[in-house]
PDB file of C-alpha atoms in Angstrom:
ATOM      1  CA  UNK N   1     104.748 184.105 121.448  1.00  0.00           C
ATOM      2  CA  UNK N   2     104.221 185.746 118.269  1.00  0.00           C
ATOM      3  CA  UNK N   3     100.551 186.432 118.277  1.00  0.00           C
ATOM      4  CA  UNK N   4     100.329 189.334 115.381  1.00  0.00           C
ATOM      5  CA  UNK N   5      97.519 188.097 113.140  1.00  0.00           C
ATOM      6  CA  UNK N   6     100.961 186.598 111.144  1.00  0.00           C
ATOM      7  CA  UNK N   7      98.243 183.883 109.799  1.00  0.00           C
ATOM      8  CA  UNK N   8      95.520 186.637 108.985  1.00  0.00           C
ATOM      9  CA  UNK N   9      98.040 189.164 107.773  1.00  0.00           C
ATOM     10  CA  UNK N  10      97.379 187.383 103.869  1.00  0.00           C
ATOM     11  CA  UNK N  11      93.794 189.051 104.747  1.00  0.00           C
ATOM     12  CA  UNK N  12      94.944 192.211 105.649  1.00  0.00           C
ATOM     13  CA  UNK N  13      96.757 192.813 102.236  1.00  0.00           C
ATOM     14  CA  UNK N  14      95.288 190.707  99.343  1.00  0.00           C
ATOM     15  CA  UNK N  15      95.902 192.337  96.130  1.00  0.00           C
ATOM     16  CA  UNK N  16      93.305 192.223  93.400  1.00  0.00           C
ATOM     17  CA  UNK N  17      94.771 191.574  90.576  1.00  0.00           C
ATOM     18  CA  UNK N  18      91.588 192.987  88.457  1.00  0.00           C
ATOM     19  CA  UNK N  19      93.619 192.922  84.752  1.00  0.00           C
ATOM     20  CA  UNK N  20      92.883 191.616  81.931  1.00  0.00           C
ATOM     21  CA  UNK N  21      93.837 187.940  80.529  1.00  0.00           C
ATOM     22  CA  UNK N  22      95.854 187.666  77.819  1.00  0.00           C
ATOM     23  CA  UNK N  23      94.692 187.043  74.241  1.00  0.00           C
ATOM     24  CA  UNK N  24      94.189 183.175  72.564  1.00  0.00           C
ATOM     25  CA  UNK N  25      97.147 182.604  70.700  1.00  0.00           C
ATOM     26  CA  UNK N  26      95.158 181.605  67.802  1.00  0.00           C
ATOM     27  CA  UNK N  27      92.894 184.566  66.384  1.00  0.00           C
ATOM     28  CA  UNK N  28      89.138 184.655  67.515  1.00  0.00           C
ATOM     29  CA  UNK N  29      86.180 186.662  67.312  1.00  0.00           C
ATOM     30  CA  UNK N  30      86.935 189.361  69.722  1.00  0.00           C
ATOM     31  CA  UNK N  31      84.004 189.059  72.344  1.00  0.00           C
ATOM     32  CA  UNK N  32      81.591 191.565  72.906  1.00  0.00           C
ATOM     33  CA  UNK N  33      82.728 194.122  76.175  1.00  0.00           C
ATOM     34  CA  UNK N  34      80.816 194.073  79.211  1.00  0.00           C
ATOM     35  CA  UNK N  35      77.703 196.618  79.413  1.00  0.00           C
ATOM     36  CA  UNK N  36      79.819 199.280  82.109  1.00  0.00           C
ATOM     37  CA  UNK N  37      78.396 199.547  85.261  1.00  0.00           C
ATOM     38  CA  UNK N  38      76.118 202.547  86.424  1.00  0.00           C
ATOM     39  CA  UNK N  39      76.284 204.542  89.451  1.00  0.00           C
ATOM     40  CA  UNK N  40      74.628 201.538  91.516  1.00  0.00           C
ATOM     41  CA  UNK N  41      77.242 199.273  90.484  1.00  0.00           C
ATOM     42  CA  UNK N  42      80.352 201.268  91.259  1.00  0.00           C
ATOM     43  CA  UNK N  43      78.748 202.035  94.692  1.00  0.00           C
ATOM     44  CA  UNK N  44      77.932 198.034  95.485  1.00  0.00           C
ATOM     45  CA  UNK N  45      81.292 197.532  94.414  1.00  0.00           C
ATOM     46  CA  UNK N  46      82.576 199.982  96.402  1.00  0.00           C
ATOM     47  CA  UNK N  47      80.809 199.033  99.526  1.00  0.00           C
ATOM     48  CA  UNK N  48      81.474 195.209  99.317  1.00  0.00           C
ATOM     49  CA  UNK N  49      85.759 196.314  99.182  1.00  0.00           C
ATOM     50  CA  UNK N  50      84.949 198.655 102.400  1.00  0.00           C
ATOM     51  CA  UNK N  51      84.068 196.271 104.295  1.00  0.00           C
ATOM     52  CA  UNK N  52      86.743 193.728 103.695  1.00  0.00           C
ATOM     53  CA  UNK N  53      88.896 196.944 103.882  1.00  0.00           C
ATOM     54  CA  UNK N  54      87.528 197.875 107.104  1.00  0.00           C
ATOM     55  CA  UNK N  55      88.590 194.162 108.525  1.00  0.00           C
ATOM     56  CA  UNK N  56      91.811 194.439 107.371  1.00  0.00           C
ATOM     57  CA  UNK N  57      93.144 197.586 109.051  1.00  0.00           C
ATOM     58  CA  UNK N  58      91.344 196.510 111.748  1.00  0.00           C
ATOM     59  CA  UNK N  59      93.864 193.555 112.321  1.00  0.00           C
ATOM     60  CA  UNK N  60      96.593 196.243 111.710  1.00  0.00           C
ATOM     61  CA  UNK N  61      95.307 198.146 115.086  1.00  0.00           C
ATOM     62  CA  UNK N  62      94.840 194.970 117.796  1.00  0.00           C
ATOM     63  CA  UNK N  63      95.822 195.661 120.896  1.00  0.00           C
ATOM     64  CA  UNK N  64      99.009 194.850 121.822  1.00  0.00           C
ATOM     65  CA  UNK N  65     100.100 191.636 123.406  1.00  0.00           C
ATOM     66  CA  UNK N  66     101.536 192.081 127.187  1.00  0.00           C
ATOM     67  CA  UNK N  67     104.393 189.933 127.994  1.00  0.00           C
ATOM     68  CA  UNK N  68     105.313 190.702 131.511  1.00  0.00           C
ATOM     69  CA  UNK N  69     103.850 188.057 132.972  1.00  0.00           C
ATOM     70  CA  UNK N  70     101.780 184.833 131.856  1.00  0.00           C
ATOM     71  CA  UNK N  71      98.520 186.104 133.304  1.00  0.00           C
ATOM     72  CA  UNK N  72      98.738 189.672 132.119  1.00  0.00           C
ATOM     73  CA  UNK N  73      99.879 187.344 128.260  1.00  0.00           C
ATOM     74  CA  UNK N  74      96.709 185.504 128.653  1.00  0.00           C
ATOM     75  CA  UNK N  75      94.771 188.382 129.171  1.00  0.00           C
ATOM     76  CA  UNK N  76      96.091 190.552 125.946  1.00  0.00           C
ATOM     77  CA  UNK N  77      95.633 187.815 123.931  1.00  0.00           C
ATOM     78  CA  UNK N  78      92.225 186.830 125.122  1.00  0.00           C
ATOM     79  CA  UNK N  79      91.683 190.858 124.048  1.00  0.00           C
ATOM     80  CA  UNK N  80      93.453 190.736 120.826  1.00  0.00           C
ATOM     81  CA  UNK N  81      90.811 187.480 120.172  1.00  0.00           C
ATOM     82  CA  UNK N  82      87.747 189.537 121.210  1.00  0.00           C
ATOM     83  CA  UNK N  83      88.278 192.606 118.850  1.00  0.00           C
ATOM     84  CA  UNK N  84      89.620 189.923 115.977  1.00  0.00           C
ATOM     85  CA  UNK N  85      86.537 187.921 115.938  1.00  0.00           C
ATOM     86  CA  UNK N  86      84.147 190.456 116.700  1.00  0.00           C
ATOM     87  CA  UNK N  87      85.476 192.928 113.728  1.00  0.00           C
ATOM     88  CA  UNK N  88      85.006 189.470 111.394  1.00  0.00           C
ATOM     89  CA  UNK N  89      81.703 189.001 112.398  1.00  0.00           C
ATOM     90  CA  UNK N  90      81.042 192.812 111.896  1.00  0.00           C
ATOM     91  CA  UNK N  91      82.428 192.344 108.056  1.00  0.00           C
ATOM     92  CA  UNK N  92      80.003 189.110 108.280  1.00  0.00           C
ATOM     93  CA  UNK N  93      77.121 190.728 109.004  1.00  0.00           C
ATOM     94  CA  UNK N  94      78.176 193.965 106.511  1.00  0.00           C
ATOM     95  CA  UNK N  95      77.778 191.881 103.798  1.00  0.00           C
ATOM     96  CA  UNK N  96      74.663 190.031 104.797  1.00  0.00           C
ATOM     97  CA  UNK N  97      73.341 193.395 105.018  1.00  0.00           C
ATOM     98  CA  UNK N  98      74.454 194.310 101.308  1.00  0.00           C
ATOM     99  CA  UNK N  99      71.519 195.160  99.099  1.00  0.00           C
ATOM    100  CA  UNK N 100      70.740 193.012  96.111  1.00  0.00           C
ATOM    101  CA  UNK N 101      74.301 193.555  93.947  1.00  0.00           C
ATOM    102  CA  UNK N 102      72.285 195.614  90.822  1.00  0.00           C
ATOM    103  CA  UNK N 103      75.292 193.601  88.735  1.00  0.00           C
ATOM    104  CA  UNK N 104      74.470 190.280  87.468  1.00  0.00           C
ATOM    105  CA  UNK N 105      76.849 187.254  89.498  1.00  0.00           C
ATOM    106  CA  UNK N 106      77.516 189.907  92.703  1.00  0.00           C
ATOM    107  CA  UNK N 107      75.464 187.976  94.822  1.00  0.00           C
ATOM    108  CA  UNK N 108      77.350 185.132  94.113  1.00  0.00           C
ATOM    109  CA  UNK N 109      80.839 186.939  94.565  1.00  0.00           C
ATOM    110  CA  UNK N 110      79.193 188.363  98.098  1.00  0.00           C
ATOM    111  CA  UNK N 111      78.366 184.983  99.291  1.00  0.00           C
ATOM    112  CA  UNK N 112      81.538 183.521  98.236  1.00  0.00           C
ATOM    113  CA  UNK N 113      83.516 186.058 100.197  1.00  0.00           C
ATOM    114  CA  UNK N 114      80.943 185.896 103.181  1.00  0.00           C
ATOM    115  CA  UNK N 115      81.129 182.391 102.996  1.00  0.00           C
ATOM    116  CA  UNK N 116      85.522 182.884 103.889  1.00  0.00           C
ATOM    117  CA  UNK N 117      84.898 185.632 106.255  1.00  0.00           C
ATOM    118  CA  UNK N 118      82.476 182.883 108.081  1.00  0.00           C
ATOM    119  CA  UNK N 119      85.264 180.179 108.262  1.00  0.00           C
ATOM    120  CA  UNK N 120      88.055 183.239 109.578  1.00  0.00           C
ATOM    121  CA  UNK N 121      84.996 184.721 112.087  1.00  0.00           C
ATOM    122  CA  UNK N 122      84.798 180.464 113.543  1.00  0.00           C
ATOM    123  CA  UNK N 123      88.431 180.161 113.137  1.00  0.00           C
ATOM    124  CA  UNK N 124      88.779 183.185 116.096  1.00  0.00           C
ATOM    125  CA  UNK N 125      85.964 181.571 117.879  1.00  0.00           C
ATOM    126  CA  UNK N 126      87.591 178.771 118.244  1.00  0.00           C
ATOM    127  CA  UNK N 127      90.423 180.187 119.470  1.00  0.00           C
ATOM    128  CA  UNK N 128      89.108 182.605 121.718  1.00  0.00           C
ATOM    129  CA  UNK N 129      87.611 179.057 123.377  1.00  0.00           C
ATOM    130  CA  UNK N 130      91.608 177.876 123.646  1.00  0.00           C
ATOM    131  CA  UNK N 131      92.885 181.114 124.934  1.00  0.00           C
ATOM    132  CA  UNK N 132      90.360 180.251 127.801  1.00  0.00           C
ATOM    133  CA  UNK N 133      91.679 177.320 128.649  1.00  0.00           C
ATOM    134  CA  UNK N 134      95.098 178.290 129.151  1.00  0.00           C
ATOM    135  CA  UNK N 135      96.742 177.698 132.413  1.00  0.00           C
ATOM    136  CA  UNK N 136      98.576 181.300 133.540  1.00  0.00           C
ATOM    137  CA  UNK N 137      99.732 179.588 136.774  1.00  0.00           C
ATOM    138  CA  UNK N 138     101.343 176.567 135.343  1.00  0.00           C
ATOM    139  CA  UNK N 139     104.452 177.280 133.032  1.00  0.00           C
ATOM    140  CA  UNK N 140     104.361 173.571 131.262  1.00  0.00           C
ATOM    141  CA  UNK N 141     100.035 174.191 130.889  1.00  0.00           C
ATOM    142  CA  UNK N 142     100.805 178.116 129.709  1.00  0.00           C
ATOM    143  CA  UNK N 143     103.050 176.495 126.842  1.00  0.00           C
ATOM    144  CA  UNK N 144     101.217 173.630 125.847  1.00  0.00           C
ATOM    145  CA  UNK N 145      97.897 176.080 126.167  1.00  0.00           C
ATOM    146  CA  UNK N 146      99.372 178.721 123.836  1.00  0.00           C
ATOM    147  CA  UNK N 147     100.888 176.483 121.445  1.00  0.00           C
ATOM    148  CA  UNK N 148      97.243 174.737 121.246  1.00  0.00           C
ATOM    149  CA  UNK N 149      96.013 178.449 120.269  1.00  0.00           C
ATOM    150  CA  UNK N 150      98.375 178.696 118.110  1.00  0.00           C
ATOM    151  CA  UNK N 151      97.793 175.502 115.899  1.00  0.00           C
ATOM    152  CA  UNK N 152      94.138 176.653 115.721  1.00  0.00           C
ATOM    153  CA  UNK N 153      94.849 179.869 114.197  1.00  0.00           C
ATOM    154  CA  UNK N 154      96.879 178.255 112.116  1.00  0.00           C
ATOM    155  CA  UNK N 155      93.604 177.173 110.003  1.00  0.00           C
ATOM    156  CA  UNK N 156      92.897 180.483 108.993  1.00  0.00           C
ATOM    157  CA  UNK N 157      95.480 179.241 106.885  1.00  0.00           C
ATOM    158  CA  UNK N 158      93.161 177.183 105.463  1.00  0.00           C
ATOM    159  CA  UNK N 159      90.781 180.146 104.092  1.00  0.00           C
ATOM    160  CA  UNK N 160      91.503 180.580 100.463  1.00  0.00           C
ATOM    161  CA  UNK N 161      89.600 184.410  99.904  1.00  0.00           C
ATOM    162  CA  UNK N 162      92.312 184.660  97.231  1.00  0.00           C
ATOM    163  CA  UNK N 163      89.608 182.169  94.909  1.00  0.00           C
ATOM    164  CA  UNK N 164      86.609 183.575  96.358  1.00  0.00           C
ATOM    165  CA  UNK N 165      88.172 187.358  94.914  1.00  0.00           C
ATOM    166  CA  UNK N 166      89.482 185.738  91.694  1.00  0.00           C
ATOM    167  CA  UNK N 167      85.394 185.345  90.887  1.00  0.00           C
ATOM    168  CA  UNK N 168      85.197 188.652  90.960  1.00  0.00           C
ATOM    169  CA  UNK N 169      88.049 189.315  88.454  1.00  0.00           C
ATOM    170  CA  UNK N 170      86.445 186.943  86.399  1.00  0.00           C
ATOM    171  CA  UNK N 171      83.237 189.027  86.031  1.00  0.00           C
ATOM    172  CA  UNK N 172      84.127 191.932  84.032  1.00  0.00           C
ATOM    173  CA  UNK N 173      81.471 194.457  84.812  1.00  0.00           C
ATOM    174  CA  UNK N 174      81.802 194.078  88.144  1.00  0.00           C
ATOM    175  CA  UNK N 175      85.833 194.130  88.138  1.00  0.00           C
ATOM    176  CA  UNK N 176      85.465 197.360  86.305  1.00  0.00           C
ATOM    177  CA  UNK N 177      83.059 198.644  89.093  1.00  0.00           C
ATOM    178  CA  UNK N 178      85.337 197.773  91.385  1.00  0.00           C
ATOM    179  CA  UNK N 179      88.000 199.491  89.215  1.00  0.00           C
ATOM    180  CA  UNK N 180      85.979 202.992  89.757  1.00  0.00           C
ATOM    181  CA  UNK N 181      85.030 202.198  93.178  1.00  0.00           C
ATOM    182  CA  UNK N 182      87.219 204.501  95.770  1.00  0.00           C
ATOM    183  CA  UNK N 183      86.495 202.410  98.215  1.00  0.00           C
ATOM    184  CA  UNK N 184      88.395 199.159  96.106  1.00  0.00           C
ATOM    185  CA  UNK N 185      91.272 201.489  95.333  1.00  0.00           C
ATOM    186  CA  UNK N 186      93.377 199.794  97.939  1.00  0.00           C
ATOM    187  CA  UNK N 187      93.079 196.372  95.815  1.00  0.00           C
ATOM    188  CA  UNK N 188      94.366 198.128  92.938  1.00  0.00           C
ATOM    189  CA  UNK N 189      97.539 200.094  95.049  1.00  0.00           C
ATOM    190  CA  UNK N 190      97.988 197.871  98.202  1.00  0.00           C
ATOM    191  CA  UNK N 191     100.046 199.645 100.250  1.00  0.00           C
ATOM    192  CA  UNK N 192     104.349 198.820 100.147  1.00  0.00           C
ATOM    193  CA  UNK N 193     105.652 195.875 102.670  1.00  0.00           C
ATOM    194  CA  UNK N 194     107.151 197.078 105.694  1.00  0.00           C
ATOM    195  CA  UNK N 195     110.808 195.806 106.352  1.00  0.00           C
ATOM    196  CA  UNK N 196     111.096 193.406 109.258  1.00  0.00           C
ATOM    197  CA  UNK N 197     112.361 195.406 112.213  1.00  0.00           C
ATOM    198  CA  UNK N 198     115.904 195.845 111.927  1.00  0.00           C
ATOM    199  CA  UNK N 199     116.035 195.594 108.106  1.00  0.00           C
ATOM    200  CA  UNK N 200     116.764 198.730 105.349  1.00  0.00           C
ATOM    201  CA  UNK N 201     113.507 199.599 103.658  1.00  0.00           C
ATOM    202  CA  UNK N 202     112.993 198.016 100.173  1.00  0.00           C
ATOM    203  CA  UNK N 203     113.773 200.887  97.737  1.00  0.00           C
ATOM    204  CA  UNK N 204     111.601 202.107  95.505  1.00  0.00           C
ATOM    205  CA  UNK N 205     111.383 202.626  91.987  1.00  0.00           C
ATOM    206  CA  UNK N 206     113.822 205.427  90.902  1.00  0.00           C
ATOM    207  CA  UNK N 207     115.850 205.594  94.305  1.00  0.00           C
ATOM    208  CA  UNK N 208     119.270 204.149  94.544  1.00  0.00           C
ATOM    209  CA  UNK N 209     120.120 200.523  95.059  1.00  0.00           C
TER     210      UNK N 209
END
């Protein structure tokens, strides 16, 4: 079974893509730039990208899943569930507990992201609930168990946080904020893709093909 947060793993690692849109191809009134954020701002910022950083390596560090027999598979997984959905309802409640964002529109960026870290928090609810059901002691009830765990992680799928962070792209004094925020710098520099085990590293810029 391969239970590795492979349907949360787009959480763990998505890139904001805080540039700049390209100009009108016909000329226009350049627009007036954003008034720059203060101290308070970069801080909000910063705090709001911790805690959706802190969820992410968090699903980088479950515990592993034990395969040596269907009980002992029932129980990791059950575990791996647990920490999931109790770190997403940690990052829920982190961001409830945000102060007032001292940047016009963060509130609405805060909720919007809440709002997805609600649906992935019920998603691992409800399949915590499956894992329950699952039969260790019949092989044909283990599979069909497990595979119905399976199609209900599967709607994490479902949770589009890529939209919910493109509204904060779209308002430029909190993307630039976010740009001087340490704790957003992962957005900016995700870290590289491992290789599949098995498979040569992707090289890097200036190394040998």
């Amino acid at each position: 079974m391969r239970f590795r947060a492979t349907s949360l793993a787009a959480l763990a690692a998505i890139p904001l893509a805080l540039s700049a849109c390209g100009a009108a191809p016909a000329p226009a009134p350049a627009p007036a730039p954003p008034k720059a954020a203060g101290p308070e701002g970069i801080e909000w910022a910063g705090r709001l990208c911790g805690l959706v950083n802190d969820f992410s390596a968090s699903q980088k560090n479950l515990p592993a899943v034990d395969k040596s027999n269907t009980q002992a598979m029932k129980n990791s997984v059950v575990a791996r569930l647990d920490t999931a959905s109790k770190t997403a309802d940690d990052t829920v409640r982190g961001l409830q507990e945000l102060p007032p964002s001292p940047i016009e529109g963060g509130d609405q960026v805060n909720q919007g992201i809440r709002d997805g870290f609600v649906q992935i928090r019920d998603v691992l609810v409800g399949a915590r609930a499956k894992a329950d059901q699952v039969d260790p002691n019949d092989k044909q009830k283990f599979t069909e168990g497990m595979t119905a765990l399976q199609t209900e992680l599967q709607k994490s799928s479902q949770v589009d946080l890529n939209s919910k962070f493109g509204a904060l792209e779209k308002n430029q004094q909190l993307a630039g904020a976010a740009k001087q925020a340490p704790g957003c710098k992962p957005f900016f520099n995700p870290a590289p893709a491992q290789p599949a085990p098995g498979q040569p590293a992707p090289a890097q810029p200036g190394q040998p093909q």
